[in-house]
XYZ file of C-alpha atoms in Angstrom:
662
model
C -1.907 -42.461 45.220
C -2.842 -39.061 46.667
C -5.023 -38.610 49.376
C -8.097 -36.326 49.550
C -5.876 -33.558 51.601
C -3.315 -33.448 48.785
C -5.343 -32.499 46.233
C -4.283 -28.517 46.610
C -0.589 -28.161 46.161
C 1.076 -24.514 46.501
C 3.633 -23.877 43.828
C 5.746 -22.238 46.630
C 5.873 -25.473 48.378
C 7.150 -27.642 44.994
C 11.313 -27.749 45.756
C 12.040 -30.732 43.563
C 13.033 -29.584 39.611
C 12.944 -32.083 36.895
C 13.611 -31.993 33.232
C 11.949 -33.338 30.366
C 11.466 -32.534 26.692
C 8.658 -31.032 25.353
C 7.216 -33.870 23.132
C 5.897 -31.300 20.007
C 6.261 -30.617 16.751
C 5.964 -26.962 14.673
C 2.630 -26.095 13.808
C 1.816 -28.274 10.714
C 4.241 -30.625 11.126
C 2.797 -34.106 12.349
C 4.809 -36.744 13.290
C 5.057 -39.682 11.070
C 4.559 -42.484 13.479
C 1.612 -40.714 14.498
C 0.085 -40.806 11.696
C 0.673 -44.221 11.703
C -0.828 -45.142 15.065
C -3.664 -47.163 14.905
C -3.883 -48.096 18.743
C -2.706 -45.475 21.818
C -0.373 -48.492 23.551
C -1.514 -47.009 26.986
C -5.127 -46.922 26.720
C -5.676 -49.613 24.075
C -9.659 -48.253 24.500
C -8.773 -44.537 23.466
C -11.077 -43.447 20.311
C -8.698 -40.566 20.124
C -5.213 -39.101 22.387
C -4.003 -35.735 22.649
C -0.695 -36.217 21.664
C 0.127 -32.296 22.495
C -1.382 -29.917 24.552
C 0.689 -26.685 24.908
C -0.527 -23.121 26.840
C 1.124 -20.419 27.783
C -0.094 -16.978 30.034
C 1.639 -13.886 29.473
C 0.794 -10.777 31.400
C 1.892 -7.486 29.558
C 0.864 -3.698 29.272
C -0.727 -2.836 25.833
C -0.484 0.536 25.001
C -3.851 1.328 24.529
C -5.867 -1.253 26.430
C -3.408 -1.050 29.213
C -2.346 -4.917 31.140
C -3.955 -7.748 29.184
C -3.365 -11.281 29.756
C -1.932 -13.007 26.209
C -2.686 -16.945 26.257
C -1.602 -19.247 23.569
C -2.282 -22.930 22.613
C -1.763 -25.549 20.454
C -3.091 -28.764 20.511
C -2.577 -31.572 18.320
C -5.019 -35.010 18.084
C -4.995 -38.444 16.993
C -8.433 -39.719 15.668
C -8.174 -43.559 16.299
C -11.927 -45.040 15.781
C -15.420 -43.619 13.748
C -16.419 -42.705 17.554
C -13.032 -40.125 18.081
C -14.281 -37.860 15.293
C -16.134 -35.704 17.729
C -13.194 -34.148 18.780
C -12.964 -32.303 15.347
C -15.765 -29.993 16.282
C -14.045 -27.300 18.831
C -15.311 -24.753 20.931
C -13.252 -21.746 22.339
C -14.886 -19.859 25.486
C -14.136 -16.095 25.615
C -16.036 -13.086 27.016
C -17.163 -10.041 26.866
C -18.077 -7.020 29.863
C -19.438 -3.860 28.902
C -17.583 -1.593 26.624
C -14.375 -1.609 27.810
C -13.583 -5.109 28.935
C -13.257 -7.978 26.510
C -11.523 -11.666 25.256
C -10.377 -11.491 21.164
C -9.788 -14.421 20.134
C -6.945 -13.997 17.878
C -4.378 -15.470 15.088
C -6.494 -18.746 14.848
C -5.451 -21.536 12.342
C -6.493 -25.105 12.435
C -5.588 -27.979 9.839
C -6.651 -31.786 9.537
C -3.501 -34.494 8.479
C -3.705 -37.582 6.862
C -1.555 -40.242 5.200
C -1.856 -41.545 1.635
C -1.620 -45.075 1.025
C 2.046 -43.592 -1.277
C 3.064 -42.897 2.188
C 2.618 -38.858 1.842
C 0.673 -36.113 3.866
C -2.443 -35.045 2.848
C -3.419 -31.915 4.959
C -6.771 -29.369 4.861
C -6.946 -26.457 6.360
C -9.219 -24.840 8.454
C -11.153 -21.918 6.389
C -12.607 -18.593 7.714
C -16.426 -20.353 5.774
C -15.550 -22.690 9.346
C -15.859 -20.352 11.961
C -18.900 -19.310 13.836
C -19.261 -17.327 17.139
C -22.533 -17.720 19.205
C -23.344 -15.999 22.682
C -23.889 -18.381 25.254
C -24.944 -15.737 28.016
C -24.723 -12.271 29.267
C -21.153 -12.471 29.184
C -19.620 -15.618 27.498
C -19.626 -16.273 23.789
C -17.553 -19.183 22.191
C -16.179 -19.401 18.858
C -17.319 -22.852 16.959
C -15.668 -24.778 14.296
C -14.896 -28.166 13.061
C -12.063 -29.311 11.205
C -12.277 -30.585 8.058
C -12.155 -34.012 6.325
C -11.686 -35.602 9.603
C -11.297 -39.495 9.622
C -10.286 -42.481 11.321
C -6.611 -42.154 11.211
C -6.250 -38.390 11.328
C -4.229 -36.518 13.005
C -6.060 -32.392 13.972
C -4.390 -29.718 15.314
C -5.172 -26.169 16.373
C -3.864 -23.484 17.520
C -5.159 -19.604 18.665
C -4.074 -16.867 20.628
C -6.564 -14.920 22.925
C -5.525 -11.252 24.434
C -7.707 -10.730 27.347
C -8.734 -7.494 29.567
C -9.197 -9.647 32.332
C -5.902 -9.732 33.468
C -7.191 -10.050 37.766
C -8.786 -13.359 36.064
C -6.410 -15.577 34.762
C -7.529 -18.493 32.948
C -6.793 -22.186 34.592
C -5.246 -25.029 32.514
C -6.907 -28.594 32.445
C -3.795 -30.855 32.061
C -6.035 -33.635 31.567
C -8.870 -34.103 29.379
C -12.133 -36.672 28.484
C -9.509 -38.168 26.550
C -6.028 -39.529 27.337
C -3.084 -37.297 27.284
C -0.261 -37.870 25.733
C 2.174 -34.466 26.964
C 0.442 -31.522 28.371
C 2.860 -28.414 29.310
C 1.773 -24.847 30.412
C 4.292 -21.772 31.245
C 2.730 -18.823 32.721
C 5.030 -15.208 32.874
C 4.233 -12.676 35.767
C 5.135 -9.377 35.415
C 6.008 -7.644 38.760
C 3.023 -5.850 40.370
C 1.125 -9.047 40.165
C 1.212 -12.067 42.430
C -0.860 -14.809 42.406
C -1.441 -18.070 44.689
C -0.800 -20.541 42.274
C -2.691 -23.733 42.845
C -2.648 -27.765 41.559
C -5.883 -30.437 42.131
C -5.929 -33.970 41.083
C -3.947 -37.368 41.208
C -1.342 -37.071 38.608
C 2.604 -35.975 39.010
C 4.479 -32.941 37.492
C 7.423 -34.517 35.125
C 8.300 -30.846 34.904
C 8.171 -28.022 37.520
C 10.088 -25.190 37.200
C 10.512 -21.160 37.698
C 13.350 -18.684 36.601
C 13.927 -15.085 36.995
C 12.870 -13.989 33.268
C 13.836 -10.009 32.207
C 12.469 -8.447 35.076
C 9.318 -11.046 35.953
C 9.283 -15.120 36.658
C 8.407 -17.907 34.812
C 6.825 -21.211 36.189
C 6.675 -23.970 33.637
C 5.025 -26.879 34.339
C 4.170 -30.140 32.350
C 2.649 -33.634 32.535
C 2.818 -37.075 30.400
C 0.578 -40.034 30.015
C -1.989 -38.930 31.604
C -5.416 -40.977 31.479
C -8.558 -39.952 30.647
C -11.188 -38.131 32.977
C -13.891 -40.628 32.878
C -17.203 -41.136 34.945
C -16.797 -43.741 37.178
C -19.917 -45.596 39.127
C -20.828 -43.273 42.498
C -18.458 -40.308 41.137
C -20.437 -37.002 41.326
C -18.153 -34.752 38.935
C -14.898 -35.800 36.896
C -14.129 -31.663 37.577
C -13.123 -32.587 41.108
C -10.691 -35.055 39.934
C -9.323 -33.519 37.310
C -5.568 -32.635 36.976
C -5.243 -28.909 36.521
C -3.770 -25.426 37.796
C -5.539 -22.470 38.493
C -4.748 -19.143 39.894
C -6.423 -16.722 42.220
C -4.816 -12.726 42.360
C -3.426 -12.192 46.158
C -1.818 -8.699 45.509
C -1.172 -5.728 43.116
C 1.620 -3.223 43.481
C 1.031 -1.363 40.574
C 2.709 1.691 39.266
C 0.592 4.825 40.298
C -2.338 2.476 42.017
C -2.141 2.081 45.877
C -1.273 -1.454 46.604
C -4.224 -3.496 47.081
C -4.271 -7.433 49.114
C -7.231 -9.571 47.367
C -8.462 -11.388 50.407
C -4.870 -12.954 51.746
C -6.599 -14.189 54.567
C -9.885 -15.865 55.942
C -10.309 -12.735 58.290
C -9.620 -10.301 55.113
C -12.553 -12.603 53.260
C -14.783 -12.431 55.844
C -14.805 -8.654 55.912
C -15.163 -8.728 52.427
C -18.218 -10.530 52.584
C -19.757 -8.823 55.399
C -18.796 -5.828 53.543
C -20.350 -6.716 50.373
C -23.944 -5.224 49.596
C -24.434 -8.498 48.088
C -23.927 -10.091 51.010
C -23.455 -8.701 54.414
C -25.350 -5.795 53.293
C -28.013 -8.124 52.393
C -28.481 -9.587 56.139
C -28.520 -6.122 57.640
C -31.757 -4.862 55.678
C -34.040 -8.346 57.024
C -36.501 -5.480 58.566
C -38.652 -6.303 56.315
C -39.109 -10.435 57.857
C -40.399 -8.675 61.326
C -44.250 -9.460 60.663
C -43.339 -13.088 59.231
C -41.170 -13.682 61.869
C -44.415 -12.457 64.496
C -46.161 -14.958 62.793
C -43.932 -17.820 62.325
C -43.449 -17.457 65.750
C -46.649 -17.570 66.796
C -47.206 -21.202 64.957
C -45.100 -22.413 67.598
C -46.848 -23.631 70.876
C -43.536 -23.634 72.896
C -40.495 -21.114 73.248
C -38.381 -24.136 71.638
C -35.829 -23.274 70.028
C -35.411 -26.387 67.501
C -39.281 -26.304 66.462
C -38.438 -22.419 65.672
C -36.008 -23.159 63.310
C -38.008 -26.301 62.011
C -41.013 -23.297 61.650
C -38.815 -20.327 60.043
C -37.406 -23.522 57.990
C -40.675 -24.541 56.678
C -42.104 -21.206 55.805
C -39.340 -20.125 53.771
C -39.716 -23.719 51.512
C -43.413 -23.499 50.924
C -43.391 -19.688 50.356
C -40.450 -19.616 47.977
C -39.082 -21.455 45.256
C -35.156 -22.148 44.313
C -34.518 -20.835 40.718
C -31.882 -22.910 40.320
C -29.494 -20.649 40.329
C -25.923 -20.728 42.420
C -23.616 -17.769 43.828
C -22.345 -16.769 46.864
C -23.619 -13.572 46.448
C -27.299 -12.736 46.737
C -29.354 -12.022 43.493
C -28.369 -7.771 42.947
C -32.741 -7.346 43.219
C -32.131 -7.926 46.586
C -34.143 -9.978 49.179
C -37.041 -8.125 49.973
C -37.619 -8.364 46.349
C -37.029 -12.244 46.069
C -39.113 -12.339 48.850
C -42.006 -10.701 47.379
C -41.436 -12.588 43.819
C -41.403 -15.941 45.751
C -38.390 -16.996 43.842
C -34.571 -16.614 44.019
C -31.500 -17.923 43.813
C -30.384 -20.762 46.481
C -28.261 -17.780 48.332
C -31.499 -15.045 48.447
C -33.322 -18.568 49.940
C -30.703 -18.776 52.481
C -30.496 -15.425 53.915
C -33.729 -14.697 53.619
C -33.963 -17.832 56.187
C -31.003 -16.519 58.398
C -32.418 -13.340 58.077
C -36.035 -14.848 59.412
C -34.340 -16.486 62.016
C -32.500 -13.709 63.476
C -35.346 -11.066 63.189
C -37.513 -14.346 65.547
C -34.521 -14.308 68.042
C -32.429 -17.256 67.271
C -28.894 -16.023 65.694
C -28.218 -17.572 62.798
C -25.374 -17.289 60.182
C -24.634 -17.820 56.390
C -22.025 -20.674 55.595
C -20.253 -20.251 52.394
C -19.713 -23.758 50.555
C -18.949 -25.397 47.232
C -20.714 -27.457 45.568
C -19.787 -31.177 44.611
C -19.996 -30.135 40.674
C -18.107 -26.869 41.593
C -15.268 -28.781 43.663
C -13.612 -28.810 46.481
C -12.248 -26.134 49.069
C -8.931 -25.986 50.761
C -8.696 -24.589 54.094
C -5.239 -23.427 53.258
C -6.000 -21.192 50.850
C -8.994 -17.994 51.108
C -9.943 -17.865 47.717
C -13.698 -16.564 47.351
C -13.741 -17.780 43.818
C -13.981 -21.163 44.500
C -17.425 -20.961 46.601
C -20.623 -21.032 44.917
C -23.017 -21.630 47.594
C -24.557 -20.103 50.772
C -26.534 -21.653 53.458
C -27.361 -21.231 57.250
C -26.380 -22.462 60.446
C -27.518 -22.011 64.160
C -26.635 -23.940 67.057
C -29.545 -25.728 68.855
C -28.500 -27.988 72.456
C -24.589 -27.124 71.599
C -24.541 -28.722 68.288
C -24.491 -27.042 64.499
C -27.405 -27.414 62.746
C -27.049 -26.830 58.421
C -30.097 -24.908 57.173
C -30.799 -25.152 52.757
C -34.137 -23.849 52.282
C -33.911 -24.801 48.466
C -35.494 -28.716 49.028
C -39.014 -28.688 50.468
C -38.737 -32.177 50.545
C -36.155 -32.618 53.262
C -36.186 -31.641 56.855
C -34.381 -28.544 58.726
C -30.941 -30.138 58.967
C -30.840 -32.137 55.890
C -28.541 -30.309 53.160
C -28.841 -31.332 49.417
C -26.465 -34.208 48.677
C -24.639 -31.243 46.322
C -23.761 -29.378 49.403
C -21.941 -32.208 51.536
C -18.608 -31.522 49.925
C -16.243 -31.481 52.713
C -15.987 -27.987 54.478
C -18.031 -24.657 54.763
C -17.235 -21.456 56.019
C -19.553 -19.672 58.738
C -18.784 -15.904 57.729
C -18.990 -13.617 60.633
C -17.030 -10.392 61.916
C -16.028 -12.246 64.973
C -16.450 -16.285 65.626
C -15.780 -16.874 62.037
C -15.131 -20.849 61.632
C -15.546 -23.657 59.935
C -17.820 -26.650 59.961
C -17.725 -29.875 58.260
C -20.560 -30.362 55.626
C -22.548 -33.491 56.941
C -26.148 -34.752 57.727
C -27.086 -36.570 60.646
C -29.338 -38.201 58.612
C -28.982 -41.604 56.124
C -30.003 -42.689 52.907
C -32.351 -45.161 54.728
C -34.364 -47.958 53.216
C -36.098 -51.170 55.385
C -38.357 -53.748 53.895
C -40.978 -56.103 55.534
C -41.895 -59.628 54.302
C -44.481 -61.540 55.487
C -45.176 -64.511 53.380
C -46.484 -68.148 53.460
C -44.978 -70.869 50.870
C -47.529 -72.861 49.213
C -46.288 -76.594 48.441
C -45.927 -75.501 44.658
C -43.246 -73.235 46.163
C -45.730 -69.964 45.476
C -46.017 -67.397 47.869
C -48.300 -65.345 49.072
C -48.643 -62.319 51.688
C -48.092 -58.896 52.318
C -45.122 -56.498 51.781
C -43.691 -53.247 52.907
C -41.331 -50.961 51.591
C -40.464 -47.541 54.005
C -37.870 -45.176 52.391
C -36.174 -42.410 54.574
C -34.402 -39.513 55.123
C -33.123 -39.052 51.873
C -34.441 -42.020 50.620
C -37.591 -41.172 51.360
C -36.874 -37.462 49.782
C -36.023 -38.800 46.209
C -39.116 -41.192 46.691
C -41.139 -38.107 46.899
C -39.378 -36.313 44.915
C -41.174 -39.187 42.070
C -44.509 -39.577 43.762
C -45.154 -35.723 43.112
C -43.236 -35.230 39.470
C -44.825 -38.525 38.387
C -47.702 -38.939 40.220
C -48.971 -42.185 42.658
C -49.933 -44.510 39.835
C -46.792 -43.738 37.756
C -44.977 -44.234 41.148
C -46.751 -47.503 42.010
C -45.811 -48.874 38.072
C -42.851 -48.249 38.479
C -42.489 -49.906 41.438
C -44.315 -53.024 40.337
C -41.784 -53.009 37.071
C -38.892 -53.265 39.496
C -40.103 -56.441 40.587
C -41.807 -58.207 37.770
C -42.346 -61.479 39.678
C -44.627 -60.523 42.046
C -48.263 -60.361 41.638
C -50.585 -57.179 43.323
C -54.158 -57.269 44.821
C -53.382 -54.324 46.138
C -50.540 -51.293 46.288
C -51.034 -48.325 48.318
C -48.222 -45.150 48.909
C -48.646 -43.414 52.298
C -46.707 -40.679 53.847
C -45.889 -38.918 50.721
C -47.278 -35.167 52.127
C -45.098 -36.462 55.852
C -41.612 -35.702 54.942
C -40.296 -36.170 58.884
C -41.633 -39.548 58.221
C -41.283 -42.659 55.926
C -42.889 -42.945 52.789
C -44.002 -46.346 52.971
C -45.126 -48.423 49.566
C -46.906 -51.382 51.224
C -49.481 -54.138 49.271
C -50.692 -57.938 49.302
C -48.784 -59.922 46.763
C -48.492 -63.353 45.082
C -44.793 -64.698 44.351
C -43.667 -67.344 42.539
C -39.527 -67.094 42.898
C -39.809 -70.805 44.319
C -40.127 -73.275 42.499
C -40.433 -77.280 43.520
C -37.848 -80.020 42.486
C -40.350 -83.641 41.991
C -42.460 -83.514 44.438
C -40.586 -83.565 47.875
C -38.535 -79.904 47.542
C -38.326 -76.439 46.913
C -36.000 -74.313 46.755
C -35.714 -70.254 47.122
C -34.000 -67.191 47.819
C -34.533 -66.302 51.637
C -34.762 -62.755 50.775
C -36.689 -60.908 47.368
C -34.890 -58.170 47.424
C -33.909 -57.290 43.991
C -31.043 -54.056 44.918
C -28.651 -57.055 46.673
C -28.376 -58.641 43.611
C -25.754 -57.056 41.699
C -22.456 -55.660 42.995
C -22.462 -52.380 41.753
C -18.642 -51.865 42.230
C -17.617 -53.909 38.886
C -14.411 -52.557 38.144
C -11.345 -54.161 39.507
C -9.306 -50.845 40.178
C -10.834 -47.352 41.055
C -8.489 -44.546 40.174
C -11.229 -41.838 41.979
C -12.997 -41.880 44.792
C -16.358 -43.584 45.543
C -18.792 -40.697 46.255
C -22.446 -42.251 47.686
C -23.814 -38.856 48.503
C -24.848 -39.427 51.880
C -24.435 -42.686 54.421
C -27.138 -45.761 53.754
C -28.752 -47.794 55.176
C -30.698 -51.042 54.482
C -32.748 -53.052 56.433
C -34.716 -56.249 55.041
C -37.021 -58.777 57.237
C -38.831 -61.635 56.034
C -41.040 -64.097 58.267
C -41.964 -67.227 55.839
C -44.533 -69.840 57.405
C -43.386 -73.316 55.785
C -45.955 -75.765 53.750
C -48.246 -78.265 56.058
C -45.420 -81.194 56.250
C -42.556 -79.257 54.604
C -39.454 -78.473 57.003
C -35.630 -77.215 56.585
C -33.642 -79.303 54.799
C -30.153 -76.610 53.595
C -30.270 -73.033 54.839
C -27.451 -70.465 54.352
C -25.633 -69.738 57.163
C -25.659 -66.521 59.717
C -22.565 -64.035 58.338
C -20.862 -60.691 59.772
C -18.919 -58.401 58.061
C -17.154 -55.157 58.971
C -15.566 -52.817 56.447
C -11.842 -51.258 58.027
C -12.027 -48.060 60.588
C -15.539 -48.552 60.663
C -16.633 -47.827 57.452
C -18.983 -50.042 57.677
C -21.088 -53.684 58.424
C -23.033 -56.230 57.128
C -24.937 -58.910 58.787
C -27.226 -61.469 57.674
C -29.364 -64.108 60.428
C -31.658 -66.613 59.484
C -33.548 -68.516 62.607
C -36.162 -71.546 61.954
C -38.686 -72.350 64.739
C -41.103 -74.890 63.593
C -42.520 -73.845 60.418
C -41.356 -70.380 60.814
C -38.322 -68.811 59.285
C -36.772 -65.633 60.114
C -34.707 -63.812 57.757
C -32.709 -60.303 58.559
C -30.392 -58.480 56.790
C -28.580 -55.747 57.144
C -26.111 -53.093 55.800
C -24.861 -50.054 57.016
C -22.093 -47.620 55.541
C -20.682 -45.218 58.234
C -19.540 -42.866 55.451
C -20.399 -41.410 52.553
C -17.125 -40.958 51.034
C -14.606 -44.151 50.249
C -10.859 -43.622 48.406
C -9.368 -45.354 46.058
C -7.211 -47.292 48.493
C -10.147 -48.303 50.122
C -12.425 -49.219 47.002
C -10.828 -53.086 47.077
C -12.212 -53.466 50.601
C -15.641 -52.186 49.343
C -15.717 -54.012 46.474
C -15.209 -57.635 48.527
C -17.293 -56.862 51.005
C -20.182 -56.071 47.908
C -19.075 -59.717 47.098
C -19.588 -61.374 49.928
C -22.969 -60.019 50.894
C -24.504 -60.165 47.505
C -23.014 -64.135 47.688
C -24.553 -64.535 50.730
C -28.281 -63.038 49.687
C -27.752 -65.447 46.421
C -27.154 -68.679 48.711
C -30.689 -70.571 48.664
C -33.230 -71.970 50.728
C -33.918 -75.419 50.770
C -37.149 -77.400 51.604
C -37.906 -80.580 52.056
C -41.216 -82.757 52.537
C -41.170 -84.351 55.537
C -38.258 -84.238 58.326
C -34.862 -82.952 57.044
C -32.398 -85.926 56.997
C -29.414 -83.790 58.967
C -29.366 -81.164 61.417
C -28.458 -77.519 59.513
C -26.293 -75.407 61.345
C -27.188 -71.382 61.182
C -24.756 -70.016 63.026
C -22.273 -67.292 61.652
C -19.756 -68.123 58.953
């Protein structure tokens, strides 16, 4: 299994060539064995399978349009179950920009094949009446169609060509799909004058990897086979991060009659390009409108403390502006001044305004570009502007980098939204540009305290206090502010149906730097008496630690928890008069390899008092597939420990219990 750092592999480093026969048939001629197939052997649960997905791209010169990219694709799918019929509805994206740049979808054909009872094949072609064109955004359009007469057992196929004026932005090729893929291949032919970086992502191996001279250019040929479906797994932010695919970025052109040009061939080139652009560096040079604001913000802080200035500036932008949910490396064309006056803007607008405000206050701040989790990872080895989609800010306080994002008013300065915690970010500057690891000093923290008195009938009464801190606090506040406190408390009650509350309050909603606390008095009927002399109960009434979230026996992709985790629960029980502890869970201490996490459980008995403490800590947010088995077994053991029972007996216990660690 490849590790995270192996996801991005330049073609120039590939030296092993594989030979394989393309497992495809001409259009309109399905294989009889495919028509007879009822179950895909490699994945018996699949409702459909891509039999073959064959594509190509050629850069050529058109007499009227100049250089164009010509794409061809032929896709064939077997429908195995009724639920797979949705594969018959197809969307082909294409683009139009202005009056002289467009994609033209041409030579579109489709057909559905079904096997008749007598063994002959019925083929129903796609008709023009079934074709529709839709506009999805300013420049994005789709061709939409549904193939006819599709049912369980059908083989469907379609093919088309796209001639594109966007020759500097080649389309990527996805080998892996949401259903299994038996065969996928792609050819790329480049004419002299165009140089592209060619990069691969994913965990699946190439079975064909060739390049050869063709006419006056070069042709690449890649293929993969027997690919599993790319399916979302628990704690998986985006399947796009792991999909097997190849993509391209233009690095240099040397075209006749046009001066040679390099496109960010080094990180220094990329830094200079961004700082020269009016929607990035140019925007940062136009922040003088923030001088009066800077004076007010600085005056609001009693001392000349840099951290307090940063916190005040962050608080001002998060309160004065609202994120419009737009993500891009570039600021909006309207400009930062207009965005500030409108009190809304993109993530980059808000964060460049924050950077500008800090600089106007005399605190040196720099922009940092990154790729969000949904957008995929970036590689330090390949300076590709197109892989970035977000900008944050950074300052140095006390010799440490503090990363800043102003899109979420519920997160304090220095805590990035989870979407931004994705590998590395590039601090952009003309001097001293560098890489920063996108992490957070904060955690997803929950702590609970229980003070409970056990009655002789096994019921309990007392107080419960659950505190959410860090990222857990931000999410809890978001729910309170979105739904209202009463609905939040109602949901809290429903999560613990056995608890009957006499009082229940939520505090700290308006204090993001403190804990949000849900606290109240309750009675609880979890314990049960057997006969008249024994009470059985679980030592901690915590529903979040009753089921293992990692149920898969194996994992193909990393587990992404978002941020490090910490859950601490303590309980103090007062036993009924005349009862003692007959049996109790022993203490436990567990650790994950490489300091990935730890769990401890302790129980102490002192007279009529029983004290229980459980602490779960995950020190990192991402666990690689090869670490999954250890993580799953780790959770199995801690869940089993929480499931053990505390047994109370009326009168003195018959045997001395041992509470030492297992």
